[in-house]
PDB file of C-alpha atoms in Angstrom:
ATOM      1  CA  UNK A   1      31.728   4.380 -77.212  1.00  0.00           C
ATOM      2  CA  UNK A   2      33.067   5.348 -73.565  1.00  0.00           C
ATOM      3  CA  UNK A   3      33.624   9.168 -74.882  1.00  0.00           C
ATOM      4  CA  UNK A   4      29.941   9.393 -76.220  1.00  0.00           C
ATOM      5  CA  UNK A   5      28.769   7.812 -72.571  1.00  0.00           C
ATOM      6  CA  UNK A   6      30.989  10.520 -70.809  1.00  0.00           C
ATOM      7  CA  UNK A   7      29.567  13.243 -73.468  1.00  0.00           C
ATOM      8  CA  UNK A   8      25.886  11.856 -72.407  1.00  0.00           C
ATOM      9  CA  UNK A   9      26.892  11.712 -68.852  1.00  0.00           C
ATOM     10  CA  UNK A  10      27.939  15.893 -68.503  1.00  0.00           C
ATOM     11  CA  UNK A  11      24.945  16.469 -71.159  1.00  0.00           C
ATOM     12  CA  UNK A  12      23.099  15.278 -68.149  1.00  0.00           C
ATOM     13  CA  UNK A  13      24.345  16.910 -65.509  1.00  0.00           C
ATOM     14  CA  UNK A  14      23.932  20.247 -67.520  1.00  0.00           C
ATOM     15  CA  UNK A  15      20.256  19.571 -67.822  1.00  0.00           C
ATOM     16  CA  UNK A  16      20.190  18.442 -64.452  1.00  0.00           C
ATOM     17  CA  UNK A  17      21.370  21.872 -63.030  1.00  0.00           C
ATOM     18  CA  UNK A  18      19.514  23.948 -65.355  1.00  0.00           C
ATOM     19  CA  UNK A  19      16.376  22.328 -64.453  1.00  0.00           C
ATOM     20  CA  UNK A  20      16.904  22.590 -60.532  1.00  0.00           C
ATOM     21  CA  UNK A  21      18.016  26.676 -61.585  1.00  0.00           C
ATOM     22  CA  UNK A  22      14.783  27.256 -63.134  1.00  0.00           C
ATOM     23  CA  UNK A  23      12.692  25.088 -60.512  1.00  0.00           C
ATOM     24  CA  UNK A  24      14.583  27.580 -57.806  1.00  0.00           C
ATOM     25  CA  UNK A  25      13.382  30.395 -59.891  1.00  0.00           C
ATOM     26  CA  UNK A  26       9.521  29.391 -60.353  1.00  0.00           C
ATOM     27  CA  UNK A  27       9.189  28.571 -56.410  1.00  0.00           C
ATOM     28  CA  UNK A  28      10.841  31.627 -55.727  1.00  0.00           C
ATOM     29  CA  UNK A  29       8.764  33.604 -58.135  1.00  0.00           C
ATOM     30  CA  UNK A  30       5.444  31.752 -56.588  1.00  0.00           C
ATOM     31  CA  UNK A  31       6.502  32.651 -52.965  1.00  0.00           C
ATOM     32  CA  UNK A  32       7.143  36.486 -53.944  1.00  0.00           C
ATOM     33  CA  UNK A  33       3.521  35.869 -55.669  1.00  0.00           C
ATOM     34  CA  UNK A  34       1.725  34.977 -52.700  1.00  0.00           C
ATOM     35  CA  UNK A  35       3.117  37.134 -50.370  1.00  0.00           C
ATOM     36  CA  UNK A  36       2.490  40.191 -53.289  1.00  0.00           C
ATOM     37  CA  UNK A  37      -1.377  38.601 -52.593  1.00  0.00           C
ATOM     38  CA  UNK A  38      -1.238  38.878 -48.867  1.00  0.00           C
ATOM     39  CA  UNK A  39      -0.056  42.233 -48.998  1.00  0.00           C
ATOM     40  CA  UNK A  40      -2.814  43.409 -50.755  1.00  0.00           C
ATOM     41  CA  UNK A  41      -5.527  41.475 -48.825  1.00  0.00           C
ATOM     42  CA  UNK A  42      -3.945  42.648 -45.403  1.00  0.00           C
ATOM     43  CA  UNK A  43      -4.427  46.358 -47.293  1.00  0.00           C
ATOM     44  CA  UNK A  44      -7.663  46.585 -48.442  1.00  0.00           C
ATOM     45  CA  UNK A  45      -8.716  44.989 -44.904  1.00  0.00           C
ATOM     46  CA  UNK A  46      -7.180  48.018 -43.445  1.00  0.00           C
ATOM     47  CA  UNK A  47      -8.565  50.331 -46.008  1.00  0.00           C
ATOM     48  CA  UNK A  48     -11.911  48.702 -45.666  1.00  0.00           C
ATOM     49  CA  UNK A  49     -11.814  48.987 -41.501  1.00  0.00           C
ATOM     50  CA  UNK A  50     -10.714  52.917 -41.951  1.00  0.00           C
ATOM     51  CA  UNK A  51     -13.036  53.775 -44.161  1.00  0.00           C
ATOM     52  CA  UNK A  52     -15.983  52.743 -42.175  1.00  0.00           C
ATOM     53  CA  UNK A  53     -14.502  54.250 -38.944  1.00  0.00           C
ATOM     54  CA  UNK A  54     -14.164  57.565 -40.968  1.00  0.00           C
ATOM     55  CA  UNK A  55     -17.801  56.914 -42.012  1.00  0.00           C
ATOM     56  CA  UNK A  56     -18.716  56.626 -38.424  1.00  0.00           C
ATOM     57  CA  UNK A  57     -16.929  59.861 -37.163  1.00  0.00           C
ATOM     58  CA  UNK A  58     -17.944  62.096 -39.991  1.00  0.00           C
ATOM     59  CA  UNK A  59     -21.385  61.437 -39.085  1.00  0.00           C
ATOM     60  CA  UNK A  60     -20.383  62.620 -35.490  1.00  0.00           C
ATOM     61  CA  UNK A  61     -19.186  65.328 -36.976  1.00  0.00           C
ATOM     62  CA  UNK A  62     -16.701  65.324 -34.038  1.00  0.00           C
ATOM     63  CA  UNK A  63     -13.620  64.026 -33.541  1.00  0.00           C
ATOM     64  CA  UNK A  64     -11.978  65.946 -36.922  1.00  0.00           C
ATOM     65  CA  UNK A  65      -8.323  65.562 -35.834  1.00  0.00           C
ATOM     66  CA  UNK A  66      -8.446  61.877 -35.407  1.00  0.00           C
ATOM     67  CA  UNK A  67      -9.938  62.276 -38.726  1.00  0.00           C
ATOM     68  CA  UNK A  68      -6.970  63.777 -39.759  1.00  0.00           C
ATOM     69  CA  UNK A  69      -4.990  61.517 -38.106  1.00  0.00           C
ATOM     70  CA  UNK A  70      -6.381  58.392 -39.416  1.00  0.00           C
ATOM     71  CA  UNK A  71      -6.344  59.366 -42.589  1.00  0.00           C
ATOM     72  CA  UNK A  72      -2.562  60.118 -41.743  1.00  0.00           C
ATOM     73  CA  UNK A  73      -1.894  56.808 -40.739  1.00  0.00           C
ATOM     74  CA  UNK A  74      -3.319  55.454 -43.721  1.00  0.00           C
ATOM     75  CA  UNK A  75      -1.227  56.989 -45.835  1.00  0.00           C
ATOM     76  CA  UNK A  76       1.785  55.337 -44.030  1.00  0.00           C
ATOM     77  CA  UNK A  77       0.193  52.298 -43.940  1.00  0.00           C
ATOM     78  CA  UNK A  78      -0.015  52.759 -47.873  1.00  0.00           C
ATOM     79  CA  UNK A  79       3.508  53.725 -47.952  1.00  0.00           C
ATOM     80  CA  UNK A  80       5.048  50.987 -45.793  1.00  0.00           C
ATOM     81  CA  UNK A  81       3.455  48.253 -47.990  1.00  0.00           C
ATOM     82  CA  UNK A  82       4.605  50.003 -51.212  1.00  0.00           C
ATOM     83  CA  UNK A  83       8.289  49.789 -50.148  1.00  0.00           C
ATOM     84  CA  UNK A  84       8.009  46.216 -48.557  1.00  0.00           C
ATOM     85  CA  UNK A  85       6.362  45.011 -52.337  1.00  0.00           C
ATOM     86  CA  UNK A  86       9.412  47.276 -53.969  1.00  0.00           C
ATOM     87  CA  UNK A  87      12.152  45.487 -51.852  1.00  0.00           C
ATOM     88  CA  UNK A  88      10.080  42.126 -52.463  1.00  0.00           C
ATOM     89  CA  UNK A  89      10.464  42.794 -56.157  1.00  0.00           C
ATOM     90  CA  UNK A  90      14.279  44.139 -55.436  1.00  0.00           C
ATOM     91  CA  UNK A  91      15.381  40.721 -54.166  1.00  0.00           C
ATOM     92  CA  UNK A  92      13.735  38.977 -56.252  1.00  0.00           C
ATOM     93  CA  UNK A  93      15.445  40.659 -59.356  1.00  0.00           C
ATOM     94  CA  UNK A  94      18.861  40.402 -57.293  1.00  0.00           C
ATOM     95  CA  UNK A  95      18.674  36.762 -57.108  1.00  0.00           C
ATOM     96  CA  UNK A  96      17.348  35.846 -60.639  1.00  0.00           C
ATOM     97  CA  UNK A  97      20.433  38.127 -61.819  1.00  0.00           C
ATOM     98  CA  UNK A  98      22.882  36.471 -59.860  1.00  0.00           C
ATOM     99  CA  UNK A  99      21.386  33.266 -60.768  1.00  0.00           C
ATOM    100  CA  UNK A 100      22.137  34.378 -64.699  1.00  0.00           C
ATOM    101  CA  UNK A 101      25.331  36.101 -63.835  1.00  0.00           C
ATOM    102  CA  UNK A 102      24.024  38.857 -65.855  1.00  0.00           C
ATOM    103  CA  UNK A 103      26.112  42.045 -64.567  1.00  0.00           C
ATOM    104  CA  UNK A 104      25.292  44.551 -66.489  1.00  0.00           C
ATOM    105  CA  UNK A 105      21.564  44.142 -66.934  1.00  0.00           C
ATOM    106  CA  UNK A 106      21.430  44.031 -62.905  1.00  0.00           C
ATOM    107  CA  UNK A 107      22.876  47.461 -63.162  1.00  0.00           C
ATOM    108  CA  UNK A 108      20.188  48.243 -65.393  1.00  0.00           C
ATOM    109  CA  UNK A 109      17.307  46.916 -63.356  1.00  0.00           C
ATOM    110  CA  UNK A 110      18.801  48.490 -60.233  1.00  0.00           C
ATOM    111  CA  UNK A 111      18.779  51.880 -61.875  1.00  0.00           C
ATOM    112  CA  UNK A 112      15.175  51.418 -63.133  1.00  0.00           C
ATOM    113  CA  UNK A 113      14.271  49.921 -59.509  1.00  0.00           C
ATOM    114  CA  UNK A 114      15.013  53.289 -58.025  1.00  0.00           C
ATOM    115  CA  UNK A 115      13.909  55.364 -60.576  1.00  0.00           C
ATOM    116  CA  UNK A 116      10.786  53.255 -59.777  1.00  0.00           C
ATOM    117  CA  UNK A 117      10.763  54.087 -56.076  1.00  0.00           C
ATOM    118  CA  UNK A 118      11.225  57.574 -56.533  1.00  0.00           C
ATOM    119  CA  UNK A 119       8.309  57.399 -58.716  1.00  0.00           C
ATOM    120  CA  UNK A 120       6.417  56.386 -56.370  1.00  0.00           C
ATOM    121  CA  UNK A 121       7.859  58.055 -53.123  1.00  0.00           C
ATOM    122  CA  UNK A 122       6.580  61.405 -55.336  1.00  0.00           C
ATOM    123  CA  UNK A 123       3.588  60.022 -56.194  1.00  0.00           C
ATOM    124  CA  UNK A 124       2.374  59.229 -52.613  1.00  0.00           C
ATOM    125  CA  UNK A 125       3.663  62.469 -51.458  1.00  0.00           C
ATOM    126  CA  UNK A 126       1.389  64.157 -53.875  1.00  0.00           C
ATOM    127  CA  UNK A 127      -1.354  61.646 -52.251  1.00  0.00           C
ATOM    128  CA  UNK A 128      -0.530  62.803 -48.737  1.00  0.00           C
ATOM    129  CA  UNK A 129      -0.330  66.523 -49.222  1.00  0.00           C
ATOM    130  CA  UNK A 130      -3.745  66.256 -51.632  1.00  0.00           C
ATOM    131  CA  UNK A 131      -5.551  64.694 -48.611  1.00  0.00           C
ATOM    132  CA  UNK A 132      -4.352  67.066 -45.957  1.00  0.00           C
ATOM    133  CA  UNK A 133      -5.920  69.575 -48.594  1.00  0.00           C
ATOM    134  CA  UNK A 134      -9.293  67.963 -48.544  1.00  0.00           C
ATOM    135  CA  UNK A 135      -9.130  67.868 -44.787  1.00  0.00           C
ATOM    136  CA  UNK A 136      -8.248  71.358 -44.442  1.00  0.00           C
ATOM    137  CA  UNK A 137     -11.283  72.163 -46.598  1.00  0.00           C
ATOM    138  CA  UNK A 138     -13.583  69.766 -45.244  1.00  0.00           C
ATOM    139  CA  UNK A 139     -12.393  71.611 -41.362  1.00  0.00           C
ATOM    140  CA  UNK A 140     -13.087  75.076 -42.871  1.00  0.00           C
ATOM    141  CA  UNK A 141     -16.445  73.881 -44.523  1.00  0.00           C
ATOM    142  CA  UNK A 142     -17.496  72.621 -40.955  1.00  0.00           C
ATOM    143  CA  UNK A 143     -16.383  75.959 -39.229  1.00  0.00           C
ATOM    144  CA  UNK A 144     -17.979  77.960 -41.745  1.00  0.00           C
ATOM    145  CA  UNK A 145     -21.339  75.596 -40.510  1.00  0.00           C
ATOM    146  CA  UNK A 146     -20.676  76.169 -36.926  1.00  0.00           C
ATOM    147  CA  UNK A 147     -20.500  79.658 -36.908  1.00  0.00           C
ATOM    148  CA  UNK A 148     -23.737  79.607 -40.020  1.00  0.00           C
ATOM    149  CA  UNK A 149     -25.846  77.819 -37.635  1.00  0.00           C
TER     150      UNK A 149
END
């Protein structure tokens, strides 16, 4: 009888542990959730704001290398959230490994977590070089008016 109360007893505290594990895990997951959500919000504010001040300036067709420089600083702005979200999801995936003492699947993730932010450093080069592109064009096109009219 005592050895079946002990054997319920550690039962217990085994559930007891894994419980308060995954509760850890779902908060934590939440939290990374809502700031992923503020993130966003705080960017398409940003975007929103830029775009209309671009609006503004093309029509004054003025102003073309802050412009240029906006659009710039966009970009960066793009590119600083996308590595804050990356090292959000980085920690994230470092704790829930050490939580599950799972060594060689953290290697794994890690790997694919940088592969990942290459990916995307690349990509958002491409982005940046693409719009400095359009801007050249769009500066020619508006030369090529200037001197028309």
């Amino acid at each position: 009888m005592m050895m079946m109360m002990i054997m319920m007893m550690m039962m217990g505290m085994v559930m007891v542990v894994v419980m308060m594990v995954m509760m850890m895990m779902m908060m934590m997951m939440m939290m990374m959730m809502m700031m992923m959500m503020m993130m966003m919000m705080m960017m398409m504010m940003m975007m929103m704001v830029m775009v209309v001040v671009m609006m503004i300036m093309m029509m004054m067709m003025v102003m073309v290398v802050m412009v240029m420089v906006m659009v710039v600083v966009m970009m960066m702005m793009m590119m600083m959230m996308m590595m804050m979200m990356m090292m959000m999801m980085m920690m994230m995936m470092m704790m829930m490994m050490m939580m599950m003492m799972m060594w060689m699947v953290m290697l794994v993730v890690m790997m694919m977590m940088m592969m990942m932010m290459m990916m995307m450093m690349m990509m958002m080069m491409m982005m940046m070089m693409m719009m400095m592109m359009m801007i050249m064009m769009m500066m020619m096109m508006m030369m090529m008016m200037m001197t028309i009219k």
